[in-house]
Coordinates of C-alpha atoms in Angstrom, one line a residue:
X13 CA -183.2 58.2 -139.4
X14 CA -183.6 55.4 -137.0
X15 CA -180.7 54.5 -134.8
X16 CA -179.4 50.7 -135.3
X17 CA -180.8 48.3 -133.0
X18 CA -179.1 46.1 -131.2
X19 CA -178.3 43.2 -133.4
X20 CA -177.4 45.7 -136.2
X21 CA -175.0 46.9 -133.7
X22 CA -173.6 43.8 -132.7
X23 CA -173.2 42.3 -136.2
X24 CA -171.2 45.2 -136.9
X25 CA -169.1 44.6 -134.0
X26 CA -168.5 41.5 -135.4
X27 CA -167.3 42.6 -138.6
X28 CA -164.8 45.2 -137.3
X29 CA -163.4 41.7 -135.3
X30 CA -163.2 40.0 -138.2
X31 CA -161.5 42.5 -140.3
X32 CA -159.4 43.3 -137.0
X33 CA -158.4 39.7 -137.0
X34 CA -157.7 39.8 -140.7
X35 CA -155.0 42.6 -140.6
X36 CA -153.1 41.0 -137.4
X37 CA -152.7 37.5 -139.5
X38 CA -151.5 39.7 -142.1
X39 CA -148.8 41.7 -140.4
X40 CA -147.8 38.5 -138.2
X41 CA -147.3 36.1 -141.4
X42 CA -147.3 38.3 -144.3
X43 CA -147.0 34.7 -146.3
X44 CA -150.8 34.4 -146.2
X45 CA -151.8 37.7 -146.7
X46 CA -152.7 37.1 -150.8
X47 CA -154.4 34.2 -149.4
X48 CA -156.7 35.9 -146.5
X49 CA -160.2 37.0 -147.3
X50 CA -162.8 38.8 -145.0
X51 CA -166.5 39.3 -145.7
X52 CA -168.5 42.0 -146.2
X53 CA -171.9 40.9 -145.4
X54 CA -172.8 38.7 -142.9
X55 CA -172.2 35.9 -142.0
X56 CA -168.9 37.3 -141.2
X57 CA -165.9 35.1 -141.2
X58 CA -162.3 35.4 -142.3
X59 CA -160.9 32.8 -144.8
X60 CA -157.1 31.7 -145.6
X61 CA -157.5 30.3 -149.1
X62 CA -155.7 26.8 -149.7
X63 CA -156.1 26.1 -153.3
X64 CA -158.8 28.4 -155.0
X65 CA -161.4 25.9 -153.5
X66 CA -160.8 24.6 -150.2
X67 CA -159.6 27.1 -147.0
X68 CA -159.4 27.7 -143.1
X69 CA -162.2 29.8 -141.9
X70 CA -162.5 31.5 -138.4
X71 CA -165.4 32.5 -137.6
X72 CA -168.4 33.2 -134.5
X73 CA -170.0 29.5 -133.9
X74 CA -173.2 29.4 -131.6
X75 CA -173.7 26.8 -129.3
X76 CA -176.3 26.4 -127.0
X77 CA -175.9 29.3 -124.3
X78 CA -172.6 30.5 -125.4
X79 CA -170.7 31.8 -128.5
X80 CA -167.5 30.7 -129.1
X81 CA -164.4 31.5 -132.1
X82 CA -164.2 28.4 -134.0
X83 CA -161.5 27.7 -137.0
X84 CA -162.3 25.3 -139.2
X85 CA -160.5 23.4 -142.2
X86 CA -161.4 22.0 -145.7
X87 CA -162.7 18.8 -144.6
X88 CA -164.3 16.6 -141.9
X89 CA -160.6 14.9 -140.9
X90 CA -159.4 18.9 -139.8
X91 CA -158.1 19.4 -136.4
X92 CA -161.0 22.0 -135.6
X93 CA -161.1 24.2 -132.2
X94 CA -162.8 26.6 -130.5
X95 CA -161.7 29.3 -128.7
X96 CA -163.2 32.2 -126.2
X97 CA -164.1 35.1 -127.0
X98 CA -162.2 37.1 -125.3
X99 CA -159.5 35.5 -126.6
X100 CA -156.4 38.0 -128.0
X101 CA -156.3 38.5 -132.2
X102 CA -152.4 37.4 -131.7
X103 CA -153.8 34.0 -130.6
X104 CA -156.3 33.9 -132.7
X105 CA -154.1 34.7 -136.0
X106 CA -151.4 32.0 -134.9
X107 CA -153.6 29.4 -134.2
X108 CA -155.1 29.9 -137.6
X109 CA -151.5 30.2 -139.1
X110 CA -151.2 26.6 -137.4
X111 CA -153.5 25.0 -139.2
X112 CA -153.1 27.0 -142.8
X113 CA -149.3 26.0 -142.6
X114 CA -150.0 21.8 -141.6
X115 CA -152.8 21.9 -144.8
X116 CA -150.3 23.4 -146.9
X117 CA -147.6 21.3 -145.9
X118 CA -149.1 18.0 -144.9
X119 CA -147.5 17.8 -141.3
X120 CA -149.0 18.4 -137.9
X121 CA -149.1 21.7 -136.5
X122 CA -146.4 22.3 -134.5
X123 CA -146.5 22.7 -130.4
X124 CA -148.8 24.3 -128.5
X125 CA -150.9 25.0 -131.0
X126 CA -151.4 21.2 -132.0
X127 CA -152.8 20.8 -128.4
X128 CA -155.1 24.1 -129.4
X129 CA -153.4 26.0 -127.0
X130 CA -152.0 29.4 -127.3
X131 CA -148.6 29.3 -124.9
X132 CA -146.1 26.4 -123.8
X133 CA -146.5 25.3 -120.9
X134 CA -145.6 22.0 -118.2
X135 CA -148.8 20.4 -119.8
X136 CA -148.5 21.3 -123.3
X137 CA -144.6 19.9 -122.9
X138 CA -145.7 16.7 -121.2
X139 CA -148.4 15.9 -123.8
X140 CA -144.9 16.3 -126.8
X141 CA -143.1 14.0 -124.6
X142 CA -146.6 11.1 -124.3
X143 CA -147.5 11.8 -127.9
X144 CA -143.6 10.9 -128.2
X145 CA -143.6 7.7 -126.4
X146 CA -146.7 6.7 -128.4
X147 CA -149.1 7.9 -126.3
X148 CA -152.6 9.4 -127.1
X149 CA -152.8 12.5 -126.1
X150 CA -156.8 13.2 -126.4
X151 CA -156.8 16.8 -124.9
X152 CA -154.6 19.8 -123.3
X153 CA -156.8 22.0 -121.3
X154 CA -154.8 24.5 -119.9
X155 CA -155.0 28.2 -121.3
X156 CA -157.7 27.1 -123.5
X157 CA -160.5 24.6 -121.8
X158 CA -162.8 24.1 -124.3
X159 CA -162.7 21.7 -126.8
X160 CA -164.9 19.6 -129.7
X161 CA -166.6 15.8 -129.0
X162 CA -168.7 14.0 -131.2
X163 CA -168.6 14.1 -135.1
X164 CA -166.9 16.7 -137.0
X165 CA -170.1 17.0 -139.0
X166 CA -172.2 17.9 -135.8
X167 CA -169.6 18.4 -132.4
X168 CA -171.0 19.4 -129.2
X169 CA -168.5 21.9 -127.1
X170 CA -167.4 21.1 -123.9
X171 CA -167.1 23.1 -121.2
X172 CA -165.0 21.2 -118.1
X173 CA -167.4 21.5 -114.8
X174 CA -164.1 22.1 -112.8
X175 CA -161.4 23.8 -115.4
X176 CA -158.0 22.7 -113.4
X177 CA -155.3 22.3 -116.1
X178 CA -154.9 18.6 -117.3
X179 CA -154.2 16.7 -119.7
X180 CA -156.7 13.9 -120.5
X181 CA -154.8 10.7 -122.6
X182 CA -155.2 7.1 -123.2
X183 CA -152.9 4.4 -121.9
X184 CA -152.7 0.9 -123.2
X185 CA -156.6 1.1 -123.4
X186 CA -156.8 3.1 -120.0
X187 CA -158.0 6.6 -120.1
X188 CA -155.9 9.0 -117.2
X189 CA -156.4 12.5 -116.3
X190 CA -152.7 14.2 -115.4
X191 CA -153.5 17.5 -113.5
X192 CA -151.5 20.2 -112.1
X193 CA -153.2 21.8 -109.3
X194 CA -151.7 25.2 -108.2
X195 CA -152.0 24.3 -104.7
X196 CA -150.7 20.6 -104.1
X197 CA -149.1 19.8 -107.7
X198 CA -149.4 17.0 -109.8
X199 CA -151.9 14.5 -109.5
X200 CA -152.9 11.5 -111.9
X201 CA -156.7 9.7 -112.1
X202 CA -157.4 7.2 -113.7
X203 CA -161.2 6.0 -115.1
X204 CA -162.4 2.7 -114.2
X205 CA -165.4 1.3 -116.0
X206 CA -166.9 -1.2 -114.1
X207 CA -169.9 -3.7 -114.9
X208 CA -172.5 -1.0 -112.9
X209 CA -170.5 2.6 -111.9
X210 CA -168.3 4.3 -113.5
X211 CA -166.2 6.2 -111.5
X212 CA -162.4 8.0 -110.6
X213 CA -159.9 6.4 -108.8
X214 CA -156.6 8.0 -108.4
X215 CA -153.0 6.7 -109.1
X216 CA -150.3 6.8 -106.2
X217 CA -147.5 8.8 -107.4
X218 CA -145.5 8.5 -104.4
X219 CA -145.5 4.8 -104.4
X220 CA -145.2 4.3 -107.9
X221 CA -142.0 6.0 -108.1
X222 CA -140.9 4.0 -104.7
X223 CA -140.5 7.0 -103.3
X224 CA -142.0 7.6 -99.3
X225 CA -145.7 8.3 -98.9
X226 CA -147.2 11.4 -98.6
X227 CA -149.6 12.2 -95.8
X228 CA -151.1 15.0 -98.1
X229 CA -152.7 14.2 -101.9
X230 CA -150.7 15.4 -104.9
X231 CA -146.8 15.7 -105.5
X232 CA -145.2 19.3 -106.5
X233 CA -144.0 20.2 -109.7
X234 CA -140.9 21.0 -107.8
X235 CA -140.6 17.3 -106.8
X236 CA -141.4 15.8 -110.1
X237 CA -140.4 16.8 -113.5
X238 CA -142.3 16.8 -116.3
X239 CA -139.5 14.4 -118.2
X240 CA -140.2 11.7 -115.1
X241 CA -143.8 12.3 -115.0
X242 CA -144.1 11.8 -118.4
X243 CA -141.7 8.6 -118.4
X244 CA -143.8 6.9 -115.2
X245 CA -147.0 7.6 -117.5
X246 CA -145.6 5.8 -120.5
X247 CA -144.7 3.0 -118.5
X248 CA -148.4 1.8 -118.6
X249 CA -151.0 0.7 -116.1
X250 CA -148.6 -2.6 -115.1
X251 CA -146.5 0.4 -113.4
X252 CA -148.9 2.3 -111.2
X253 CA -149.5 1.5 -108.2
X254 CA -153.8 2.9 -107.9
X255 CA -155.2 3.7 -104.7
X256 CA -158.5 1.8 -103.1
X257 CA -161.7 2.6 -104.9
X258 CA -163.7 4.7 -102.5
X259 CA -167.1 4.7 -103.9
X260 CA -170.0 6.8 -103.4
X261 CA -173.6 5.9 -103.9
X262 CA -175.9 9.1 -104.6
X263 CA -179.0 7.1 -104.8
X264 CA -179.2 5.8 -101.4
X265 CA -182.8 6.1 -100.9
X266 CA -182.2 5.2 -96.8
X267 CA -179.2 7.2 -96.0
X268 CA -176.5 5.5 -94.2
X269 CA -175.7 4.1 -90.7
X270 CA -173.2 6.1 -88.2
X271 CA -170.5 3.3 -88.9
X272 CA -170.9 3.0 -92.5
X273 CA -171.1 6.4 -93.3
X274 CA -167.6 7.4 -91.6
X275 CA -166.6 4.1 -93.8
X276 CA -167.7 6.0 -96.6
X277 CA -165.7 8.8 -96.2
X278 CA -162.4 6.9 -94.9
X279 CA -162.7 5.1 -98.3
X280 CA -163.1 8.6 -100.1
X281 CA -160.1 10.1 -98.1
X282 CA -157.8 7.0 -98.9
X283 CA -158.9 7.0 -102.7
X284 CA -157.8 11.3 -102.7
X285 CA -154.6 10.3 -101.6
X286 CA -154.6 11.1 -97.5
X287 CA -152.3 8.1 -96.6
X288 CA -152.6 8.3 -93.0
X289 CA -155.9 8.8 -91.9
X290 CA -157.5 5.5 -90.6
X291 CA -160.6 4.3 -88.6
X292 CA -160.7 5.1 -85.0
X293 CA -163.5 4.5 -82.4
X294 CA -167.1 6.1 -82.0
X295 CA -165.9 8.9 -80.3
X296 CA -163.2 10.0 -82.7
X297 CA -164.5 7.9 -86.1
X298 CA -161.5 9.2 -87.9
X299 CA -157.9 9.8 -86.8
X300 CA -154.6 10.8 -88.4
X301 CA -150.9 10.9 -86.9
X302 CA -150.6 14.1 -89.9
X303 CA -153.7 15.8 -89.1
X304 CA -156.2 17.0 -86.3
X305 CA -159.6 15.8 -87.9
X306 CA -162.8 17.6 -86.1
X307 CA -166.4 16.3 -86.7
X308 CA -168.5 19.9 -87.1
X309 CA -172.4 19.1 -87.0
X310 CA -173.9 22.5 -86.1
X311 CA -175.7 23.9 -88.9
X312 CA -174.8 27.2 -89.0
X313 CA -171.3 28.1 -91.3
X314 CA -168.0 27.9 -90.2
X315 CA -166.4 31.5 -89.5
X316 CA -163.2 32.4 -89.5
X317 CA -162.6 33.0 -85.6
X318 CA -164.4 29.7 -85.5
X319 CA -162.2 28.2 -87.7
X320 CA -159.0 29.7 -86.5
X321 CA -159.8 28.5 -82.8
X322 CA -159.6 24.7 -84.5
X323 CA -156.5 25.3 -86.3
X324 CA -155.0 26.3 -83.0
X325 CA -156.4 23.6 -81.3
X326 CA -154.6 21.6 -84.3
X327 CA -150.8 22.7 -83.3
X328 CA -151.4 21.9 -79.9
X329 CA -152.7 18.4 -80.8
X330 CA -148.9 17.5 -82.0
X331 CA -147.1 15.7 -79.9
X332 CA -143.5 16.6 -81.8
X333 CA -144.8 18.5 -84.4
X334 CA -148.2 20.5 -84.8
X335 CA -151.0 18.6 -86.7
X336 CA -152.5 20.1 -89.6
X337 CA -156.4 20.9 -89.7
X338 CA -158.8 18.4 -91.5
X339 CA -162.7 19.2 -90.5
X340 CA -165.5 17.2 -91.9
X341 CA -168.8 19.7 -91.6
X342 CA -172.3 19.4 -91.9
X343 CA -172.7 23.4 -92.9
X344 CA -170.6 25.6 -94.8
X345 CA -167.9 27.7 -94.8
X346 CA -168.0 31.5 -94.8
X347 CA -165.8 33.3 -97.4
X348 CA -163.6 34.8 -95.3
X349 CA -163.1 31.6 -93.3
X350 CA -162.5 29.6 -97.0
X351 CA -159.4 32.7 -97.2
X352 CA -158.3 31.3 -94.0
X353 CA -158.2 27.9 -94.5
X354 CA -155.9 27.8 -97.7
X355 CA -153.7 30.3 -96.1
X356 CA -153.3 27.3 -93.4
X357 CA -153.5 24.5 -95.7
X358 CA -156.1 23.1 -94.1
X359 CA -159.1 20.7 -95.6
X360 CA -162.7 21.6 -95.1
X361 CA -164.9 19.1 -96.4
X362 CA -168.8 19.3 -96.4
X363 CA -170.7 15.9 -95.6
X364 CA -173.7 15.0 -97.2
X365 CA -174.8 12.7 -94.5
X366 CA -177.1 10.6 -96.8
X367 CA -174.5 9.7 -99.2
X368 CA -171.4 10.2 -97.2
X369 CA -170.1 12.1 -100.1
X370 CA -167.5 15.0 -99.5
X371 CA -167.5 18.4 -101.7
X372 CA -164.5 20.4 -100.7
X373 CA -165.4 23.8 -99.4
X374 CA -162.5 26.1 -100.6
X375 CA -159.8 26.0 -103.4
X376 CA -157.0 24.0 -101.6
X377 CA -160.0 21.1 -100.6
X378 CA -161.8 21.1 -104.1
X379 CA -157.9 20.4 -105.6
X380 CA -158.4 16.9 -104.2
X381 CA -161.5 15.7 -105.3
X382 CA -161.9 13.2 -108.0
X383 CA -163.2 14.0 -111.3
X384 CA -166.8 14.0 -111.7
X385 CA -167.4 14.1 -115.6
X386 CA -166.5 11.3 -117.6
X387 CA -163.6 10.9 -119.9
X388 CA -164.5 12.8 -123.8
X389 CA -164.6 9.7 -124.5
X390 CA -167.2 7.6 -123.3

């Protein structure tokens, strides 16, 4: 007897999943279990009837490069997700509980699981409170960052390029990105279409609530609730107060000159949010009264000891109070020297001297960057 191969194998996994899947909806909401069916050859899905014709089905969906759990419902107007794979059966059974209970009963499904997420959290509170004021909420990515675009008949997944919790929503006609970075808290960006680029710019929090500015990008979840977060976002674009556009031109065939490269990236640090950091002379391009900013051009990666020597020379810079670290690099950063520098909150940003664009080199700098995938939308 020939031993299975490998897709016989793995269909059969599948199958056990399935039927897996099928007993924890059943013992979770034993109000569906006349209504759940598995099957026994393949394709293997699990079905929740709805009327003897129609149903929810979960099920494996290919796309290209990946697999993911979609659920599905009777018609082309269902709320459809996908999910991971590794994602638990308990999930899985309650989102598709979710969705059986708003076709049976005509209204919504109830938080998270309307936002396709599996657990409450700040976001999946602050997109009630928008959808709430009227406000539409397009996408939750927080435990869950996939999601659907394009027609139900034919939808494309995608996959965020940077997954930082957010949720994406659309203002009077404006599209906004509300984040919640772990490091420097909540941050708000807001898309600007304009007659030739498209591109980010980011809102000022601080100023928008009259509060004092902040030398450092984002506000922390300790300083702003979700209620008033929520409240300044429903107040609409006539509201915010936006920062300076500071954009970047990848196609510049020529590169750019000394002066309007360090431009460049003054415009770019303004538009993340560093309020203090302003143009200096051609010995020191960029200074800050909040930070110690160093210009590294050798080639060869930052280290840690390397690194560590500049923070120190930081808190000596101080003349009350030490200066934080900001350095603008040509190289990179070594991995124990990206440890380093979110341990001191410092910034590390690599500088493509061509474009004058600036890619953060470890968590706490890549938390200030501006999207760089449009809105679902567009």
């Amino acid at each position: 007897m020939p031993f299975p191969t490998s897709d016989v194998l793995a269909a059969f996994g599948v199958h056990l999943r399935v039927r897996g899947l099928g007993q924890t909806l059943a013992e979770r909401h034993p109000e569906l279990a006349h209504r759940i069916e598995v099957t026994d050859t393949a394709p293997f899905y699990l079905k929740v009837d709805l009327d003897g014709k129609r149903g929810v089905v979960l099920a494996h969906v290919r796309f290209p490069y990946t697999i993911m759990w979609g659920i599905t419902g009777p018609d082309l107007a269902s709320d459809n997700s996908v999910w991971p794979l590794e994602t638990t059966d308990e999930a899985l059974a309650d989102a598709v509980h979710a969705l059986v209970t708003a076709q049976l009963t005509g209204a919504p499904p109830p938080s998270p699981w309307r936002w396709h997420e599996s657990e409450r959290s700040d976001l999946t509170e602050l997109a009630d409170l928008l959808d709430a004021q009227g406000v539409t909420v397009r996408r939750v990515a927080a435990g869950n960052v996939y999601s659907l675009q394009g027609p139900a008949y034919a939808p494309e997944l995608v996959t965020p390029s940077q997954p930082v919790p957010h949720v994406d929503a659309t203002v009077d006609g404006h599209e906004v990105r509300i984040s919640l970075k772990p490091r420097l808290g909540w941050m708000v960006d807001l898309w600007c279409p304009e007659p030739e680029v498209d591109l980010w710019t980011r809102i000022d929090l601080n100023g928008t609530l009259g509060r004092p500015l902040s030398p450092v990008p984002g506000v922390s979840r300790a300083a702003l609730s979700v209620d008033d977060l929520a409240e300044l976002i429903g107040d609409g674009p006539r509201a915010w107060e936006v920062e300076d556009v500071g954009d970047v031109q990848d196609e510049s065939a020529d590169g750019l000159g000394y002066q309007d490269l360090f431009l460049t990236v003054l415009g770019q640090l303004g538009t993340f949010g560093f309020t203090d950091v302003y143009e200096g002379d051609t010995e020191d391009p960029l200074r800050s009264e909040h930070f110690h900013i160093v210009l590294h051009r050798p080639e060869k990666d930052l280290s840690a000891p390397a690194l560590k020597a500049l923070n120190g020379e930081a808190a000596a810079a101080g003349d009350d109070v030490p200066k934080r670290l900001m350095v603008i690099t040509r190289s990179g950063l070594s991995k124990p020297a990206a440890a380093f520098a979110d341990q001191a909150k410092a910034f590390v940003f690599q500088l493509d001297e061509r474009t004058g664009r600036l890619t953060g080199l470890h968590a706490r700098a890549r938390e200030v960057l501006l999207p760089r995938d449009k809105p679902d939308c567009q």
